[in-house]
Coordinates of C-alpha atoms in Angstrom, one line a residue:
Chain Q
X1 CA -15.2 5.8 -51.0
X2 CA -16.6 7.3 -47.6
X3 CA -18.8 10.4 -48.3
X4 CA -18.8 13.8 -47.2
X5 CA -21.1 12.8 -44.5
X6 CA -19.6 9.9 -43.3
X7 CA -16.2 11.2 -43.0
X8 CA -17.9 14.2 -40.6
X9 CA -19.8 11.2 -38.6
X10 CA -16.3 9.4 -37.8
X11 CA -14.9 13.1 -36.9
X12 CA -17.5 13.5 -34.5
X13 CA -17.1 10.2 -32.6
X14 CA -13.4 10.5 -32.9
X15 CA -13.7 14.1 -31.2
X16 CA -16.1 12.2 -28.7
X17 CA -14.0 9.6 -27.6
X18 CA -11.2 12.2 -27.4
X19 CA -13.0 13.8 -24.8
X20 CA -13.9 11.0 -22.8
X21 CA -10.3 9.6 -22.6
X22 CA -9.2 13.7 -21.6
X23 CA -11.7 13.0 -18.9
X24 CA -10.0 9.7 -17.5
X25 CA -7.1 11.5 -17.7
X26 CA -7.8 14.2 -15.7
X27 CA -9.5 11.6 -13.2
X28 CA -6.8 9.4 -12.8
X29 CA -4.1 12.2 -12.4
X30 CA -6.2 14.1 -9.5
X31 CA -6.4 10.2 -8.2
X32 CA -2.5 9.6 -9.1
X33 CA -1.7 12.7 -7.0
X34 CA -3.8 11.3 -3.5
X35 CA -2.3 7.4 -4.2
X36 CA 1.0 8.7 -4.3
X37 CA 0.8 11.2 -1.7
X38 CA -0.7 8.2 0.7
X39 CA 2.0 5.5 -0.7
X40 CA 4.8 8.0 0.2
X41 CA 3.5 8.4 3.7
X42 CA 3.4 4.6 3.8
X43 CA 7.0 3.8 2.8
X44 CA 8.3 4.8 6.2
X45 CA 6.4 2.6 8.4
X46 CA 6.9 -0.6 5.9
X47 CA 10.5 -0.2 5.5
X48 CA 11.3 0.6 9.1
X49 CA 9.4 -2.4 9.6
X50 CA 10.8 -4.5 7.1
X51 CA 14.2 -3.3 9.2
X52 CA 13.1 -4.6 12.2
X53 CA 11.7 -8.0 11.0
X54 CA 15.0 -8.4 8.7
X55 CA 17.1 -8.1 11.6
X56 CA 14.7 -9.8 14.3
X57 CA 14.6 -12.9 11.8
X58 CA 18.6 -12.8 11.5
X59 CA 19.0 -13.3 15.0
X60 CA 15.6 -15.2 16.5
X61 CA 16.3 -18.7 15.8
X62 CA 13.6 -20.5 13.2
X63 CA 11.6 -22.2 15.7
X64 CA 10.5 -19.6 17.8
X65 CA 7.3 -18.8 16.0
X66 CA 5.8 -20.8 13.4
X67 CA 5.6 -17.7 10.9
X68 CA 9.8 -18.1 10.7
X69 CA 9.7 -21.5 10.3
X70 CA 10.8 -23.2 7.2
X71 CA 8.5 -26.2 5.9
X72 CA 9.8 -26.6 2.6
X73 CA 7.7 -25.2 -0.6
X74 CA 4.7 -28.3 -1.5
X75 CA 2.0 -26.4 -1.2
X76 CA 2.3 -22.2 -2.3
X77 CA 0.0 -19.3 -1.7
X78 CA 0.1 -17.1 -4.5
X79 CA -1.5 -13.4 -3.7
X80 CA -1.7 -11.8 -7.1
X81 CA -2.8 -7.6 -6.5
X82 CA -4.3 -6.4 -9.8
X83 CA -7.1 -3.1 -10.5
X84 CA -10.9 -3.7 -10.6
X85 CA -11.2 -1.7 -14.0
X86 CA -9.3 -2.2 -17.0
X87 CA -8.1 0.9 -19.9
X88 CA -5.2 1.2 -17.7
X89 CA -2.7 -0.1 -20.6
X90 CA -0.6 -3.3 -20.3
X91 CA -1.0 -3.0 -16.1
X92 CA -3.0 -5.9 -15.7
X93 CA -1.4 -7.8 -18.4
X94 CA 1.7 -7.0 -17.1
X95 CA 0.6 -8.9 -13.5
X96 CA -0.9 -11.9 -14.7
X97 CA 1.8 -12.6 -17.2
X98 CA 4.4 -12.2 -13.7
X99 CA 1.8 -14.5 -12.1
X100 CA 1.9 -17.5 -15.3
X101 CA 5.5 -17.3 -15.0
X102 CA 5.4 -17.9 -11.6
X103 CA 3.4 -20.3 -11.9
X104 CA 5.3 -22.1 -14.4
X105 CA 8.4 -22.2 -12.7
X106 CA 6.8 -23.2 -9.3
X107 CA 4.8 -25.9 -11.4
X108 CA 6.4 -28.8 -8.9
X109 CA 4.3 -27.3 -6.4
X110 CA 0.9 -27.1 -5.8
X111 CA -0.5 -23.3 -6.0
X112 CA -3.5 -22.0 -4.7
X113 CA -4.5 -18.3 -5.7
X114 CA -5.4 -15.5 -3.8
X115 CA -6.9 -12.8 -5.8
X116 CA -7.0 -9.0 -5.2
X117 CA -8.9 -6.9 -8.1
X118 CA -11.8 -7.9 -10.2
X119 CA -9.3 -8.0 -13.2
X120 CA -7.4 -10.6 -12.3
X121 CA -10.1 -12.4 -10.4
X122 CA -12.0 -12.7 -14.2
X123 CA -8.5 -14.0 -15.8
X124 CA -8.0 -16.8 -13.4
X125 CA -11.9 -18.1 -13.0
X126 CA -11.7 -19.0 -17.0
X127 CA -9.1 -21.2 -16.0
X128 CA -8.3 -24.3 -14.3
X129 CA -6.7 -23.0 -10.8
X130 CA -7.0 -23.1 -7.4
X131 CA -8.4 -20.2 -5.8
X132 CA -8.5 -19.5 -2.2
X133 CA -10.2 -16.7 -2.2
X134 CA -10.8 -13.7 -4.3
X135 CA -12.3 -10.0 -3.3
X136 CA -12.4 -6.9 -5.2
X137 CA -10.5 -3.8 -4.2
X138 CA -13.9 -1.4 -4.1
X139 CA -14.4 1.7 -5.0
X140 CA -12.7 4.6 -2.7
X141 CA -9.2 4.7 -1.5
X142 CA -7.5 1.3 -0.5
X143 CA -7.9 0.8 3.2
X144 CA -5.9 -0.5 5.9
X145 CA -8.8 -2.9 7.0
X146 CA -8.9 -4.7 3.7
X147 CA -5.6 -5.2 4.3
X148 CA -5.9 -6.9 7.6
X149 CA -8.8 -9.3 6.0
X150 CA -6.0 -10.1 3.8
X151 CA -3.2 -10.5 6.0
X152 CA -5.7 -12.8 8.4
X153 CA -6.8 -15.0 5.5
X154 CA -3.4 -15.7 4.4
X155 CA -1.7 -16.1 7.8
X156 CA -4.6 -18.6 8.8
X157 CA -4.3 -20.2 6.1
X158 CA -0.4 -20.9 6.5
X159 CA -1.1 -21.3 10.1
X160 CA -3.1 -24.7 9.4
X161 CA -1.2 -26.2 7.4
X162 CA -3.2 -25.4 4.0
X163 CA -0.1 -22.9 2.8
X164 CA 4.0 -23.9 3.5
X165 CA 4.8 -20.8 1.9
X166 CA 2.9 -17.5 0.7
X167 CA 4.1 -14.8 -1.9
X168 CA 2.8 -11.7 -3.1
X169 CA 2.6 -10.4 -6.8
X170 CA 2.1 -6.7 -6.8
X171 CA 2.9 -3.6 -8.8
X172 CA 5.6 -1.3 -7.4
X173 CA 5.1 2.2 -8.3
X174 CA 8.1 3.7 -9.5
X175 CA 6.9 6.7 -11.6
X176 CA 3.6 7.6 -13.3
X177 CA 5.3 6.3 -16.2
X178 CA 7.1 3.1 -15.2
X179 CA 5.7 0.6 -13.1
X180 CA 7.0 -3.1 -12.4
X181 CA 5.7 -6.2 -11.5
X182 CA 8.1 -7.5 -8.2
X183 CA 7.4 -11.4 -7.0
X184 CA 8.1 -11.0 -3.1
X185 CA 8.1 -13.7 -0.6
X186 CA 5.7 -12.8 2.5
X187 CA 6.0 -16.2 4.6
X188 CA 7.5 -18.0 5.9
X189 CA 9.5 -14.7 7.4
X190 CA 12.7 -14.7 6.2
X191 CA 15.9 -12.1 6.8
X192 CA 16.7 -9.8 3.6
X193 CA 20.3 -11.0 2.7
X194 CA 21.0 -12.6 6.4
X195 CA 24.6 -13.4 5.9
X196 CA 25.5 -9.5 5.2
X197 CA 23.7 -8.5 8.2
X198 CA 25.2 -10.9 10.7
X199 CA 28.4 -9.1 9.2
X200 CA 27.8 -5.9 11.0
X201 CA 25.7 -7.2 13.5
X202 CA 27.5 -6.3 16.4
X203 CA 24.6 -5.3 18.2
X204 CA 24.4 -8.9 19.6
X205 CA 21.2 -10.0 21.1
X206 CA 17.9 -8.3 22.1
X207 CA 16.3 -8.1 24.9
X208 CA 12.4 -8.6 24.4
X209 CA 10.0 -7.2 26.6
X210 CA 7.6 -9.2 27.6
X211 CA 9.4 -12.1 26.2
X212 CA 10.8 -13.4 22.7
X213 CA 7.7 -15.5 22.3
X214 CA 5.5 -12.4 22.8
X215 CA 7.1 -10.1 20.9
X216 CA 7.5 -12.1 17.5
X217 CA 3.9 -13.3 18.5
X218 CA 2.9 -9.6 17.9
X219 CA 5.2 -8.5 15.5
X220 CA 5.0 -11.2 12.9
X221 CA 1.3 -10.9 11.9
X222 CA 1.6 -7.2 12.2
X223 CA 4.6 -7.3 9.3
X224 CA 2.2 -8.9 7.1
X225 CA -0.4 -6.7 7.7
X226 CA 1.8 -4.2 6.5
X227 CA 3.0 -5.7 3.8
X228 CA -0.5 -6.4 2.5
X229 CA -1.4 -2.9 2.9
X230 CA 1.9 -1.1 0.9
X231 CA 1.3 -3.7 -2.0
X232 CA -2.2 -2.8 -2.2
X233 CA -1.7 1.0 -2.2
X234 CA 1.5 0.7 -4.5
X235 CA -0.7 -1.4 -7.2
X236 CA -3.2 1.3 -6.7
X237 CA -0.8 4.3 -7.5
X238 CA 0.3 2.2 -10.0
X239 CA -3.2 1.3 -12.1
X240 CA -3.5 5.4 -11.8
X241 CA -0.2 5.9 -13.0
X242 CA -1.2 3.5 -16.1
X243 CA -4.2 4.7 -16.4
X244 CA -3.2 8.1 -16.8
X245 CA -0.3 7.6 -19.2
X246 CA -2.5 5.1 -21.6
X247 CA -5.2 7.9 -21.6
X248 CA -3.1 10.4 -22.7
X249 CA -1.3 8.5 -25.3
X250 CA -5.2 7.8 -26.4
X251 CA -6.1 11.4 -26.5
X252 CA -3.3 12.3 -28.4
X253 CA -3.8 9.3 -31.2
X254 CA -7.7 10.6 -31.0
X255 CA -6.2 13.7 -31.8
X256 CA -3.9 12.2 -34.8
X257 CA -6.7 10.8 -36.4
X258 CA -8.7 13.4 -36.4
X259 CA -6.2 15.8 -38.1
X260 CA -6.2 13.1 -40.8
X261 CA -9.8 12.8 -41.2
X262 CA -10.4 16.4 -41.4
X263 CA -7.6 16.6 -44.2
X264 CA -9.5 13.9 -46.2
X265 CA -12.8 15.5 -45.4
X266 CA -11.5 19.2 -46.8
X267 CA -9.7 17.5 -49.7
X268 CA -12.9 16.1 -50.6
X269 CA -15.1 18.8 -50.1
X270 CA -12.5 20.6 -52.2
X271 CA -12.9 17.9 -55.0
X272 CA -16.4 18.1 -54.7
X273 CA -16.8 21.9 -55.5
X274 CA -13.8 21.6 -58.6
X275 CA -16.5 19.2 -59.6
X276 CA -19.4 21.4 -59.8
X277 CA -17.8 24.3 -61.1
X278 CA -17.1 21.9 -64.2
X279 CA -20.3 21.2 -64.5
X280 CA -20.8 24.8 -64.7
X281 CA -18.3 25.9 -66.7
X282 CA -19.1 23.0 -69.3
X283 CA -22.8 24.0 -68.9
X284 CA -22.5 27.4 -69.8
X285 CA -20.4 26.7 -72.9
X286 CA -22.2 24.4 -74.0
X287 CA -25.1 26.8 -74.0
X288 CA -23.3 29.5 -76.6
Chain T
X1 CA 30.1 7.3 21.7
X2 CA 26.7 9.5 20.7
X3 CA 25.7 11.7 22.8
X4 CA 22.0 11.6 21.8
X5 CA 19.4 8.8 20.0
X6 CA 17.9 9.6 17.2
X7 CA 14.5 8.9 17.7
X8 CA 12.3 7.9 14.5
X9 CA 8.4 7.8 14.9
X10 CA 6.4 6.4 12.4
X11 CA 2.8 5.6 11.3
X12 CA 1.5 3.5 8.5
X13 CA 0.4 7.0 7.2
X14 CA 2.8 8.8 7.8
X15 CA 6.4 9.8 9.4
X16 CA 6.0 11.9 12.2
X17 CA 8.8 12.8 13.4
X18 CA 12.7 11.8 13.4
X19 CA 15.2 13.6 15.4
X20 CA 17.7 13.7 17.7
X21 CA 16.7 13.7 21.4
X22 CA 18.4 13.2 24.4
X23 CA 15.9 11.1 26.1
X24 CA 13.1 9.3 25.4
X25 CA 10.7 7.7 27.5
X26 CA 7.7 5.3 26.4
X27 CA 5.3 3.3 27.8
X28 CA 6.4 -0.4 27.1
X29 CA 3.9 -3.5 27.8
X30 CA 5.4 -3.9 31.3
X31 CA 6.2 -0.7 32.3
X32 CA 7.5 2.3 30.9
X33 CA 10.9 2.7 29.8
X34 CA 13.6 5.4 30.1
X35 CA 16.3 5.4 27.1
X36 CA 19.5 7.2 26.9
X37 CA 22.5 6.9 24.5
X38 CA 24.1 3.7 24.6
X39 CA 21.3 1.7 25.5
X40 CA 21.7 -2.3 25.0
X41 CA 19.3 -4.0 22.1
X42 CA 16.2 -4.1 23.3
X43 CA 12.8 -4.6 21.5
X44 CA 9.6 -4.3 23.2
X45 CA 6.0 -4.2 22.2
X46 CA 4.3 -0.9 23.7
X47 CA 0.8 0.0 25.4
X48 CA -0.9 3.2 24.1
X49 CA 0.4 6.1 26.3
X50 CA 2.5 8.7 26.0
X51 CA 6.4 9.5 24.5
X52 CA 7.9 12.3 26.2
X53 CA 11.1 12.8 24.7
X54 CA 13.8 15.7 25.9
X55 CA 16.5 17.3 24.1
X56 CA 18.4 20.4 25.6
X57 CA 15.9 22.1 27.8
X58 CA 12.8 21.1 25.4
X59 CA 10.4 18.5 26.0
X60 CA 7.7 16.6 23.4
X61 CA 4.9 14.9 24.2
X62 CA 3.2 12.5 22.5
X63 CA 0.1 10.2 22.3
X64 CA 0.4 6.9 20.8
X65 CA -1.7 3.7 20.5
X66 CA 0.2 0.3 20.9
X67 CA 2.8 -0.5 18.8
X68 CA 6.6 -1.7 19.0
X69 CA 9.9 0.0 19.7
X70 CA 13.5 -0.7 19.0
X71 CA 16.3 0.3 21.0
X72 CA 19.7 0.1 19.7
X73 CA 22.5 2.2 21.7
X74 CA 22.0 5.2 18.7
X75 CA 18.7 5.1 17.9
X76 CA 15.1 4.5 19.1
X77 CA 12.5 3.9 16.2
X78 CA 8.8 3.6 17.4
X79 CA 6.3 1.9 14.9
X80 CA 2.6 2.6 16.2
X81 CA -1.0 2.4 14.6
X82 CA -1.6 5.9 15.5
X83 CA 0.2 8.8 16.9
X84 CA -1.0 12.2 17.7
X85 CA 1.4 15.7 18.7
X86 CA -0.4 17.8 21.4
X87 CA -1.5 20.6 19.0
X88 CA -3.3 17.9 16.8
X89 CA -5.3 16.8 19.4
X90 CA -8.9 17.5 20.0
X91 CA -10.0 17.1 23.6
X92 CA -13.2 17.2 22.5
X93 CA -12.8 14.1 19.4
X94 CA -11.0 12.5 22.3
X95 CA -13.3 12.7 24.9
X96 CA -16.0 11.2 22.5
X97 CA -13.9 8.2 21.3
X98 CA -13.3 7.5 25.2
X99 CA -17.0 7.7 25.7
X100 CA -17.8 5.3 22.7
X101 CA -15.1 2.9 23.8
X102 CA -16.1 3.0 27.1
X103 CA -19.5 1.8 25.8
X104 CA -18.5 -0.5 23.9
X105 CA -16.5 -2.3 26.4
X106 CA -20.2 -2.3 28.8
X107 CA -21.2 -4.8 25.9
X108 CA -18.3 -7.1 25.5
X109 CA -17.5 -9.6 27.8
X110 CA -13.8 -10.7 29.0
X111 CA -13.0 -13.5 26.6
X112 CA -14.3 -11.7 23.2
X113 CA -11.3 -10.9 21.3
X114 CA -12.3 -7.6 20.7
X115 CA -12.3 -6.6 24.4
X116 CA -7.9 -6.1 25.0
X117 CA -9.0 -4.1 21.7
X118 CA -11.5 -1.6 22.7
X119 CA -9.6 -1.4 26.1
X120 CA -6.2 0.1 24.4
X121 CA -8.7 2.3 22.5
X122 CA -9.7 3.8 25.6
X123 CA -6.3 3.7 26.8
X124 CA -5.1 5.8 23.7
X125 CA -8.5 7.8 24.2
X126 CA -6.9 8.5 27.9
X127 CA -3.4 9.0 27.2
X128 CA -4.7 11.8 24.0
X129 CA -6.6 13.2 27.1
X130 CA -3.5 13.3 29.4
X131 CA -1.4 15.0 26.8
X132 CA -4.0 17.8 26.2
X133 CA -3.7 18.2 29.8
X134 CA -0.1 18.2 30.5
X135 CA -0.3 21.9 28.9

């Protein structure tokens, strides 16, 4: 049986721990509140842009740029977004168990990885993997340069032959509370559901300015680029969003368990002075 | 048939503006560009410049840095790095960033990558200049 003493040790570093997970709290919901702010602002640009490509790709024929042509699936690239820092919850488990799957079904092929976040960087070094690259997310706010190193290794990569086909892993931010893994496939570039949009199509061909060649020359890497950059800042708002709810649930079982220990600790102190005043009591009759 | 385009401006950081004009005009890679209602598919990759767009007896002016634009017959959506209003820009910010990239095109030659870069940063430095101006 604990003592007295004890007990009031484990209610102090209970109460201690409480405070520190309040603390992440309130850190990662100021933090929650700027990612989602910036990944709101984002949305826009990649959607109009996944627009664009989803209709340029409809209607450009395959061959016109290398980026939209098809070269089969032999050899994948495999971007996998994770956090630097874990106590976010099952977030990062939540990835890398997206990622194995993945990988299992895809086992005909052979995958290289590319790693984004320390977390997942440390899961995939323990095992036997290919691994094209892997980089850290840094401290700060995701940037849109980080996601141009991205978007250039992987698009060089694909552009020499090393990658037939790239896809992203990243965590979509839905709510603070819900977040999901979504498996996307970056390159090659192909139309979102191309047989509904020839359908209404009746727009007909474009006209490019400069030229065809020029345009897709530009707009291609660009739409990676931007790609790159929403998954990065949606896996951010979404280790926030994790991290947040995770921490709370912690403070609140911190909380639990020290209403508990406090009951045992007053039930015992209570014991303990019924005790004594027996002693007491049987003292002083003995005494007459 | 519409009567006006509704014309969609956005940034990867944010939406800056989406309404319906009558006009629009935008500096394209060859050449700027007039756009009406009803204007055939046409998809362009743009220089940094201006937008002027009209609706009514209003005009808006805009800066942007290069980017892309698509033109169907109802709608004109412009995807730039970087756009500035009139009343968010700073002659003075701008006239620094055209002074740096001026510099820093003195120390790059021709070939190196980076030069069509730095010379659509002074373009944009120019064209936030130009706007600032044009009240």
């Amino acid at each position: 049986m604990a003592s007295l003493k004890d007990i009031k040790r484990r209610i102090k570093s209970v109460k201690n721990t409480r405070q520190i997970t309040k603390a992440m709290k309130m850190v990662s919901a100021a933090k929650l509140k700027r990612a989602q702010d910036e990944i709101t602002a984002a949305r826009p640009y990649a959607e109009k842009m996944l627009e664009l490509i989803g209709s340029l790709a409809s209607k450009a024929s395959s061959d016109s740029h290398p980026l939209l042509e098809n070269r089969g699936s032999a050899k994948i690239g495999l971007v996998l977004y994770t956090s630097d820092r874990g106590l976010c919850g099952g977030f990062n488990s939540q990835l890398l168990r997206t990622a194995e799957r993945f990988i299992r079904e895809n086992s005909s092929s052979e995958i290289s990885l590319y790693l984004v976040g320390k977390r997942g960087a440390e899961y995939f070094k323990r095992r036997s993997f290919k691994i094209l690259n892997a980089r850290v997310i840094g401290g700060g706010r995701p940037g849109y340069g980080a996601a141009v190193e991205i978007a250039n290794d992987v698009v060089g990569a694909y552009m020499n032959g090393e990658l037939d086909e790239v896809h992203i892993i990243f965590s979509e931010f839905k709510s603070a509370m819900t977040q999901t893994p979504v498996t996307q496939k970056l390159l090659p570039v192909t139309a979102p559901g191309s047989t509904e949009k020839k359908e209404d199509g009746g727009q007909g061909e474009y006209l490019y300015e400069p030229s065809e060649g020029a345009v897709l020359a530009s707009l291609l890497p660009k739409y990676v680029e931007v790609q790159a950059f929403r998954a990065l800042l949606e896996t951010s708002a979404s280790e926030h969003g994790a991290r947040m709810t995770s921490m709370d649930s912690a403070s609140k079982n911190a909380g639990q368990m020290i209403g508990g220990l406090t009951l045992v600790y007053n039930r015992l102190r209570q014991a303990a002075i019924t005790r004594e005043l027996m002693e007491i009591i049987g003292g002083a009759e003995a005494l007459k | 048939m519409a009567e006006t385009i509704l014309l969609e401006i956005v940034t990867p950081l944010r939406k800056l503006l989406s309404r319906e004009v009558d006009e629009v005009t935008a500096p394209g890679r060859d050449g700027d560009f007039g756009v009406l209602a009803g204007h055939t598919p046409f998809l362009t990759t743009l220089r940094p410049g201006e937008i002027v767009y009209r609706k009514g007896s209003e005009t808006g002016v805009l800066a942007v840095s290069g980017g892309y634009a698509e033109v169907l017959p109802d709608k004109t959506t412009i995807l730039v790095d970087a756009a500035e209003t009139d009343s968010e820009i700073s002659t003075e910010a701008a006239r620094t960033e055209l002074q740096k990239a001026e510099d820093a095109l003195k120390a790059l030659s021709q070939e190196d990558p980076a030069y069509a870069q730095t010379i659509d940063k002074v373009e944009y430095a120019q064209a936030k200049l130009r706007v600032k101006e044009r009240k």
